[in-house]
XYZ file of C-alpha atoms in Angstrom:
571
model
C 10.713 42.294 1.772
C 7.721 42.583 3.892
C 5.048 45.726 4.518
C 6.397 47.734 7.964
C 5.447 50.826 9.550
C 7.476 54.057 8.697
C 8.308 54.379 12.096
C 10.237 51.241 12.307
C 13.865 52.117 12.307
C 14.899 49.052 11.627
C 16.978 47.897 8.642
C 15.081 44.882 6.710
C 16.850 41.735 6.902
C 18.299 40.102 3.672
C 16.081 36.867 3.655
C 15.903 36.114 -0.070
C 19.657 37.343 -1.086
C 18.116 40.506 -2.452
C 19.602 42.838 -0.363
C 23.386 42.306 -0.290
C 25.768 45.058 1.371
C 28.688 45.929 -0.729
C 32.221 45.728 0.793
C 34.618 48.758 0.925
C 36.314 47.999 -2.063
C 32.736 47.727 -4.242
C 31.785 50.990 -3.016
C 35.261 52.472 -3.952
C 34.889 51.311 -7.318
C 30.975 53.101 -7.340
C 32.450 55.941 -5.773
C 34.556 56.595 -9.077
C 31.546 56.479 -11.182
C 29.194 59.199 -8.760
C 29.159 61.576 -6.704
C 28.532 61.790 -2.824
C 25.027 63.911 -1.652
C 23.622 64.575 1.674
C 20.105 63.692 2.117
C 17.825 64.685 4.551
C 15.354 62.955 6.474
C 12.042 62.926 4.408
C 14.020 63.565 0.878
C 12.734 61.635 -2.252
C 15.276 60.225 -4.074
C 13.117 58.318 -6.613
C 9.336 59.310 -7.179
C 7.041 56.225 -8.206
C 6.416 56.304 -11.466
C 9.239 57.793 -12.811
C 10.855 56.586 -16.014
C 14.000 57.763 -15.465
C 16.184 57.115 -12.204
C 19.700 57.147 -11.220
C 21.359 54.166 -8.792
C 21.620 55.106 -5.256
C 23.867 53.478 -2.627
C 23.198 54.557 1.111
C 26.525 55.489 2.873
C 25.173 57.095 6.171
C 21.326 57.118 7.704
C 18.445 54.830 6.741
C 16.248 54.828 3.312
C 12.845 53.466 2.752
C 10.947 51.743 -0.173
C 7.788 52.957 -0.224
C 4.556 52.226 -2.160
C 1.698 54.784 -2.574
C 3.835 57.664 -0.530
C 1.876 59.880 0.777
C -1.295 58.600 0.379
C -3.745 56.720 2.742
C -2.860 53.592 1.203
C 0.951 54.114 2.067
C 3.041 50.901 2.813
C 6.785 50.709 3.625
C 8.252 48.022 1.495
C 11.607 47.636 2.827
C 14.402 49.870 5.109
C 17.985 50.193 3.788
C 21.125 51.489 5.611
C 25.041 52.047 4.992
C 26.423 49.850 2.033
C 23.166 48.715 0.322
C 21.955 49.911 -3.059
C 18.599 50.659 -3.656
C 16.648 50.211 -7.040
C 15.297 47.046 -9.104
C 14.935 45.581 -12.306
C 13.002 48.795 -13.824
C 16.247 50.920 -13.319
C 17.866 48.590 -16.345
C 14.948 48.025 -18.145
C 14.095 51.653 -18.549
C 10.593 51.116 -16.993
C 8.206 53.027 -14.777
C 9.419 52.869 -11.013
C 6.708 51.201 -9.237
C 7.690 52.574 -5.858
C 9.135 55.948 -3.706
C 12.489 56.059 -2.575
C 12.818 58.306 0.467
C 15.003 59.278 3.786
C 13.494 58.023 6.642
C 16.717 59.143 8.266
C 19.371 61.855 7.602
C 22.518 60.964 5.933
C 24.524 60.346 2.902
C 24.139 58.799 -0.863
C 26.089 57.924 -3.744
C 24.438 58.484 -6.730
C 25.042 56.546 -9.933
C 23.896 57.775 -13.171
C 21.426 55.017 -14.766
C 23.618 54.465 -17.887
C 27.006 54.304 -16.299
C 25.466 51.524 -14.138
C 24.093 49.939 -16.991
C 28.014 49.568 -18.698
C 29.017 48.241 -14.672
C 26.293 45.522 -15.172
C 27.573 44.196 -18.414
C 31.008 44.606 -17.924
C 31.873 43.938 -14.129
C 31.706 40.358 -13.927
C 31.921 40.670 -10.016
C 30.047 43.691 -8.847
C 27.920 43.767 -12.062
C 26.525 40.295 -11.492
C 25.663 41.047 -7.766
C 23.876 44.299 -8.567
C 21.996 42.502 -11.313
C 21.077 39.347 -9.169
C 19.988 41.253 -6.872
C 17.495 43.376 -9.123
C 16.174 40.149 -10.303
C 15.382 38.665 -7.157
C 13.709 42.049 -6.210
C 11.632 42.219 -8.974
C 10.132 38.360 -8.063
C 9.504 40.037 -4.578
C 7.531 42.976 -5.800
C 5.475 40.671 -8.208
C 4.723 38.478 -5.223
C 3.822 41.182 -2.871
C 1.498 42.915 -5.679
C 3.162 46.054 -6.118
C 2.776 48.150 -8.911
C 0.084 49.117 -11.483
C -3.422 47.813 -10.415
C -5.619 46.370 -13.094
C -9.244 46.734 -11.957
C -11.817 44.278 -13.744
C -13.902 41.526 -13.950
C -12.623 38.038 -13.552
C -15.267 37.678 -16.799
C -13.829 40.106 -18.917
C -11.324 38.891 -22.009
C -10.170 42.225 -21.750
C -9.203 41.873 -17.838
C -7.514 38.798 -19.005
C -5.713 39.778 -21.823
C -4.286 42.956 -19.494
C -3.535 40.901 -16.857
C -1.430 38.231 -19.236
C 0.457 40.768 -20.916
C 1.657 42.243 -17.694
C 2.397 38.408 -16.057
C 4.602 37.318 -19.573
C 6.449 40.955 -19.568
C 7.302 40.152 -15.561
C 5.869 43.845 -14.689
C 4.657 44.295 -10.984
C 1.067 44.324 -10.873
C -1.822 43.508 -8.740
C -5.229 42.571 -9.929
C -8.280 43.968 -8.386
C -11.226 41.464 -9.021
C -14.553 43.562 -10.018
C -16.625 41.044 -8.573
C -14.886 39.711 -5.447
C -12.614 42.094 -4.148
C -14.570 45.078 -1.957
C -11.409 47.815 -2.664
C -12.677 47.370 -6.276
C -15.923 49.076 -5.803
C -13.892 51.785 -3.923
C -11.528 52.612 -6.174
C -13.752 53.172 -9.037
C -15.911 55.282 -7.028
C -12.921 57.713 -6.334
C -11.656 57.630 -9.959
C -15.117 58.420 -11.165
C -15.109 55.312 -13.705
C -18.440 53.325 -13.749
C -17.996 49.540 -13.911
C -19.196 49.278 -17.601
C -16.053 51.168 -18.120
C -13.425 48.632 -16.939
C -11.243 47.477 -17.078
C -8.585 49.848 -16.253
C -4.898 50.471 -15.335
C -4.152 52.538 -12.215
C -0.188 53.489 -13.216
C 2.170 53.767 -10.342
C 2.178 57.452 -9.735
C -1.910 57.369 -9.985
C -2.168 58.024 -13.964
C -5.412 56.284 -15.446
C -6.004 54.221 -18.662
C -8.919 53.167 -19.576
C -9.099 49.643 -21.082
C -6.092 50.202 -23.410
C -4.072 48.275 -25.548
C -0.740 46.434 -24.988
C 1.032 48.887 -27.274
C -0.395 51.918 -24.780
C 0.198 50.530 -21.758
C 3.845 49.525 -22.797
C 4.344 52.953 -23.663
C 3.111 54.246 -20.527
C 5.287 52.011 -18.523
C 8.028 53.189 -20.441
C 8.916 49.551 -21.585
C 10.142 50.677 -25.404
C 10.231 53.306 -27.832
C 7.855 53.266 -30.825
C 9.243 50.775 -33.727
C 11.562 52.709 -35.758
C 10.377 53.721 -39.279
C 11.109 52.083 -42.267
C 14.849 52.239 -42.768
C 16.425 49.247 -43.497
C 18.469 47.269 -41.103
C 20.812 44.263 -41.372
C 18.622 41.499 -39.649
C 15.119 41.713 -38.619
C 14.440 38.948 -35.987
C 10.885 38.005 -35.392
C 10.466 36.545 -31.585
C 11.686 37.215 -28.325
C 12.133 33.890 -26.980
C 15.510 31.720 -26.418
C 16.147 31.474 -29.946
C 15.239 35.015 -31.071
C 17.276 36.703 -28.188
C 20.254 34.426 -28.707
C 20.094 35.596 -32.418
C 19.958 39.033 -31.474
C 22.852 38.941 -29.041
C 24.980 37.372 -31.732
C 24.436 39.236 -34.496
C 24.643 42.736 -32.358
C 27.667 41.273 -30.935
C 28.954 40.780 -34.844
C 27.913 44.480 -35.471
C 24.982 43.822 -37.507
C 22.234 46.534 -37.125
C 19.871 44.083 -35.401
C 15.975 44.558 -34.358
C 13.801 42.145 -32.371
C 9.883 42.210 -32.686
C 7.432 40.244 -30.481
C 3.813 40.362 -29.933
C 3.884 39.694 -26.398
C 6.767 39.631 -24.053
C 10.432 38.067 -24.075
C 11.117 34.982 -23.293
C 8.628 33.002 -25.206
C 7.436 29.919 -23.676
C 10.767 29.333 -21.754
C 10.002 32.427 -19.858
C 6.816 30.917 -18.259
C 8.883 28.044 -17.079
C 9.494 28.360 -13.139
C 12.913 26.463 -13.263
C 15.190 25.126 -15.980
C 17.517 22.699 -14.658
C 18.929 20.894 -17.680
C 20.199 24.083 -19.242
C 24.436 24.064 -19.549
C 25.888 26.046 -17.276
C 23.402 26.382 -14.267
C 23.703 23.271 -12.026
C 21.296 24.787 -9.499
C 18.901 25.788 -12.380
C 17.500 29.137 -13.542
C 13.964 30.381 -13.898
C 12.717 31.401 -17.327
C 12.119 34.779 -16.134
C 15.687 35.524 -14.960
C 17.155 33.828 -18.267
C 15.132 35.945 -20.214
C 15.736 39.314 -18.306
C 19.582 38.354 -18.631
C 19.492 38.029 -22.154
C 17.654 40.907 -22.904
C 20.214 42.990 -21.176
C 22.363 41.472 -23.040
C 21.046 41.856 -26.168
C 20.867 45.600 -25.333
C 24.361 45.726 -24.162
C 25.775 45.206 -28.026
C 23.132 47.338 -29.434
C 20.104 45.267 -30.365
C 16.944 47.219 -30.489
C 14.174 45.087 -28.586
C 10.162 45.965 -29.327
C 7.199 44.671 -27.743
C 4.621 44.461 -28.188
C 5.189 44.606 -31.936
C 3.062 41.569 -33.481
C 3.786 40.797 -36.972
C 1.132 40.298 -39.554
C 3.130 39.630 -42.713
C 6.269 39.512 -44.508
C 6.760 40.797 -48.373
C 9.702 41.052 -50.550
C 11.217 44.406 -50.745
C 14.140 45.703 -52.940
C 17.386 43.772 -51.863
C 15.475 42.159 -48.586
C 12.260 41.947 -46.841
C 9.788 43.659 -45.200
C 7.734 42.736 -42.471
C 4.206 44.341 -41.315
C 3.306 44.730 -38.122
C -0.467 44.928 -36.504
C -0.674 48.661 -36.465
C 0.502 49.118 -39.947
C 3.976 49.932 -39.765
C 6.792 47.860 -41.450
C 10.636 47.371 -40.458
C 12.685 46.350 -43.540
C 15.759 44.294 -43.300
C 17.983 42.730 -45.368
C 17.897 39.331 -44.036
C 15.187 37.951 -41.361
C 14.945 35.135 -38.502
C 11.768 33.812 -37.785
C 12.018 32.688 -34.235
C 8.109 33.294 -33.043
C 8.046 29.964 -31.666
C 4.994 28.117 -30.536
C 1.996 28.646 -28.369
C 0.341 25.785 -25.838
C -2.828 24.021 -27.430
C -5.714 24.428 -25.700
C -7.659 21.447 -23.832
C -11.050 20.579 -25.634
C -13.236 19.777 -22.399
C -16.755 20.680 -21.905
C -17.662 23.691 -19.771
C -13.528 24.640 -19.864
C -13.922 27.599 -22.025
C -15.860 29.323 -19.695
C -12.825 29.448 -17.277
C -10.110 30.507 -19.872
C -8.236 33.093 -18.191
C -9.425 33.310 -14.746
C -8.627 29.626 -13.940
C -7.205 27.823 -16.820
C -3.339 28.982 -17.374
C -0.939 27.825 -19.971
C 2.066 29.017 -17.819
C 2.933 28.380 -13.969
C 4.876 31.582 -12.881
C 5.052 33.255 -9.716
C 1.912 35.248 -10.809
C -0.290 32.339 -11.314
C 1.203 30.547 -7.951
C 0.007 33.328 -5.983
C -3.186 33.341 -7.396
C -3.899 29.661 -6.513
C -2.186 29.734 -2.997
C -3.790 27.139 -0.599
C -5.960 26.102 -3.266
C -6.242 22.506 -5.011
C -4.797 22.618 -8.691
C -4.529 20.245 -11.263
C -1.692 20.342 -14.087
C -2.430 18.192 -17.293
C 0.473 17.046 -19.405
C 3.328 14.551 -19.694
C 6.589 16.812 -20.658
C 8.871 18.941 -18.973
C 7.032 21.928 -18.715
C 4.134 19.980 -17.148
C 6.607 18.371 -14.394
C 8.173 21.593 -13.728
C 4.967 23.527 -13.241
C 3.638 20.702 -11.069
C 6.809 20.773 -8.696
C 6.879 24.569 -8.845
C 3.266 24.534 -7.621
C 3.340 22.448 -5.037
C 5.291 24.806 -2.773
C 2.023 26.992 -2.435
C -0.925 25.004 -3.313
C -2.718 22.559 -0.993
C -2.642 19.965 -3.294
C -1.159 19.310 -6.829
C -2.702 16.580 -9.385
C -0.578 15.796 -12.500
C -3.028 14.087 -14.900
C -0.899 12.078 -17.514
C -2.289 10.728 -20.621
C 0.147 7.938 -21.089
C 1.237 4.998 -19.015
C 5.081 6.474 -18.766
C 6.244 9.309 -16.906
C 9.569 9.215 -18.922
C 8.301 8.767 -22.092
C 7.894 12.736 -22.776
C 9.876 14.060 -19.788
C 13.411 14.059 -18.451
C 14.286 11.197 -16.068
C 15.513 13.746 -13.316
C 12.115 15.430 -13.192
C 10.201 11.941 -13.008
C 12.084 10.868 -10.362
C 11.450 14.354 -8.643
C 7.842 13.996 -8.890
C 8.020 10.680 -7.557
C 9.241 11.689 -4.396
C 7.114 14.796 -4.029
C 3.616 15.206 -2.690
C 2.273 15.598 -6.228
C -0.280 13.389 -6.916
C 0.607 11.447 -10.558
C -2.257 10.091 -12.244
C -1.228 8.140 -15.284
C -3.653 7.076 -18.310
C -5.777 9.955 -17.018
C -7.705 12.484 -18.880
C -10.087 15.584 -18.268
C -13.529 14.857 -19.156
C -15.444 17.858 -17.557
C -14.995 21.230 -15.760
C -17.271 22.917 -13.514
C -17.714 25.570 -11.198
C -19.447 28.829 -9.886
C -17.833 31.999 -11.554
C -14.658 29.849 -11.324
C -13.330 26.492 -11.651
C -13.861 24.437 -8.831
C -13.979 20.501 -9.937
C -13.245 18.410 -12.671
C -14.088 15.299 -13.719
C -11.280 12.467 -14.805
C -11.333 9.640 -16.609
C -9.183 6.551 -16.663
C -8.532 5.679 -20.328
C -8.153 1.830 -19.093
C -11.111 1.213 -17.397
C -13.290 4.300 -18.406
C -13.954 5.017 -14.761
C -14.503 8.355 -13.856
C -14.095 10.469 -10.852
C -14.213 13.971 -9.542
C -11.631 15.830 -7.952
C -10.978 19.496 -6.339
C -9.211 22.014 -8.657
C -9.270 25.998 -8.173
C -7.147 25.907 -11.370
C -5.928 24.178 -14.165
C -2.564 24.186 -15.842
C -2.250 22.966 -19.272
C 0.831 21.460 -21.010
C -0.514 19.330 -24.277
C 1.731 20.336 -26.949
C 2.185 23.320 -29.187
C 0.815 24.981 -31.891
C 3.341 27.147 -34.351
C 2.862 30.773 -34.376
C 3.231 31.212 -38.171
C -0.571 32.268 -39.375
C 1.400 35.365 -40.443
C 3.885 33.237 -42.625
C 0.837 31.353 -44.503
C 0.947 31.555 -48.274
C 4.680 33.246 -48.459
C 7.188 30.678 -46.666
C 6.742 26.932 -47.314
C 5.169 25.245 -44.144
C 4.568 21.763 -43.161
C 0.703 20.058 -42.799
C 1.139 21.176 -38.819
C 2.105 24.643 -39.920
C 5.793 24.605 -38.994
C 8.508 26.155 -41.120
C 10.386 24.045 -43.527
C 14.220 24.596 -43.851
C 17.555 23.816 -45.198
C 16.698 20.556 -47.783
C 12.804 20.182 -46.169
C 12.388 23.353 -47.871
C 13.075 22.145 -51.200
C 16.005 23.342 -53.841
C 16.528 26.885 -54.566
C 16.035 27.758 -58.142
C 19.613 29.334 -59.754
C 18.614 32.949 -60.941
C 21.392 32.709 -63.445
C 21.229 29.183 -64.699
C 17.775 28.205 -66.084
C 16.745 24.468 -64.604
C 19.439 24.704 -62.178
C 18.965 24.723 -58.533
C 21.398 25.571 -55.364
C 21.646 23.757 -51.690
C 19.791 25.885 -49.072
C 21.322 26.292 -46.002
C 20.606 24.578 -43.021
C 18.368 26.934 -41.137
C 17.131 28.817 -44.498
C 13.305 28.833 -45.176
C 11.894 28.646 -48.773
C 12.910 32.343 -48.803
C 16.722 32.846 -49.561
C 17.961 35.044 -46.687
C 15.151 33.821 -44.401
C 16.168 31.595 -41.414
C 14.095 29.926 -38.944
C 15.084 29.303 -35.450
C 13.610 27.169 -32.331
C 10.540 25.951 -31.625
C 8.892 27.426 -35.040
C 11.230 25.119 -37.342
C 10.029 21.758 -38.758
C 12.351 19.218 -36.834
C 13.430 21.625 -33.894
C 14.391 19.872 -30.698
C 12.131 21.641 -28.123
C 14.666 22.452 -25.549
C 15.930 25.816 -24.728
C 19.731 25.170 -25.435
C 18.888 23.987 -28.782
C 16.891 26.968 -29.495
C 19.717 29.016 -28.295
C 21.987 27.391 -30.227
C 19.758 27.573 -33.618
C 19.737 31.310 -32.937
C 23.361 31.551 -32.954
C 23.772 29.267 -36.022
C 21.271 31.456 -38.093
C 23.488 34.480 -37.493
C 26.483 32.457 -38.984
C 24.137 31.317 -42.141
C 23.180 34.811 -42.723
C 26.276 36.288 -42.831
C 27.545 33.358 -45.059
C 24.403 34.132 -47.326
C 25.187 37.738 -47.066
C 28.691 36.921 -48.316
C 27.581 34.587 -51.068
C 25.074 37.774 -52.153
C 28.288 40.099 -52.373
C 30.345 37.568 -54.758
C 27.132 36.829 -56.843
C 24.668 39.731 -56.967
C 21.949 37.865 -58.699
C 21.939 35.569 -55.754
C 20.982 38.445 -53.674
C 18.420 38.325 -51.193
C 14.931 38.912 -51.510
C 15.497 38.218 -55.419
C 11.905 37.686 -56.633
C 12.582 33.519 -57.658
C 10.211 31.325 -57.198
C 10.473 28.621 -54.106
């Protein structure tokens, strides 16, 4: 996908595999679900900023995908002829459409209602998979082109960093316009009559304007999710939407449990920021964390799970027959059982001068968004695990030079052999026994002082960006004083959580279930749990296991009412 003039009548070539042409048989299947309509030249099929739209397939003529339609900044992103379908991931996720679709030449289109398309994507193993895969590829292309909402703000503003991170973590098409560096910023603000002191601002698809919005307001404006439902009691509340939480949602909802999933930032967790996961069962060529998260999200919603982002949990308490989760805005969600899957966040690097570059030159994820920002620049990656190795290989495609700084002396000590071997064959400069000692730059990162921890020798390397993957801290602040945690803050489960006092027989105790925390009916899965294996596959497995154990706990409570979850026993 590349920008081109509207007057160019040629169809955009399918370079990336995101613009497949359907066969006559596939078109016939879709024809049973929709209706054929004549479409004159200039007709707008989908307007930029729309939060509801249908699925369109071109039967005759030529359709154009356009950003800023009818404005001086208009650019044509792609052209599509007969046999090609239109739209992208926003149609399946219910988000605001980041562009306009209009007819460049007169023709005929097939229109399929969005709800019928969603049913097709989740039920048809061939045609549905083809459409979903194309939509995932198109979303990546749009992010790379900087299509969608525009965030105008200073690189030194914490709020600008907050909004950019939210957009990146949720894989939302967007473009950051730097108040200090981009000449477009001043023109935009003057036209919008917004003084620089009121930034950051978000210009929405379709032209809406938000002044330094909280994430919840931005999410609502983009149609990401409905408000969290009122305090009706559901069967299972899942806190955290990483691989463990999404797996829990899929298995619980498919079993008929009324399931609600809450996450503070985005679906996908840390795995969602991984450029490629190559050791996940069933994907021999690998799969990006973003694609895995989007597929899981669609799958969970297919079975009826409610997923709400952003919805940060701030506390947990017992309620009659279950538990209540309190959110940052004061609302509560109640469930008979709870699965804690809030994962862990990457540790910060304690280096003099580095804090001033947080959010502008220092990153804790290596997605397409970050890669575009440091294109053709030298970058450094700190860490010796799989995340660091994957990031270094991914960034090497666009950066001018990548240095991987590893504190240890053996690359395979914490990294899979296949990644270590690939790094040794790549252009990545692997520096063992190396630590960062200082960071410097004028406004943004320019140089790092690194030290060989064997000889103590120091030298300076150029780095316009630093990517940090040095271990994780559990996201359990909201659980302190309630559930039993280990000394590092990870949730204790099973035998490690201690015996469960028997509510019927004083002095007796019952065995806790494997993933059960110190509160009966509250389970933990994934990276947040003490003793977990920090791999995507194990997180998914624990999510599925948590559902099975929750059902076992529920059956036990039905047989023995005194053992119901939420009972006020001492842990």
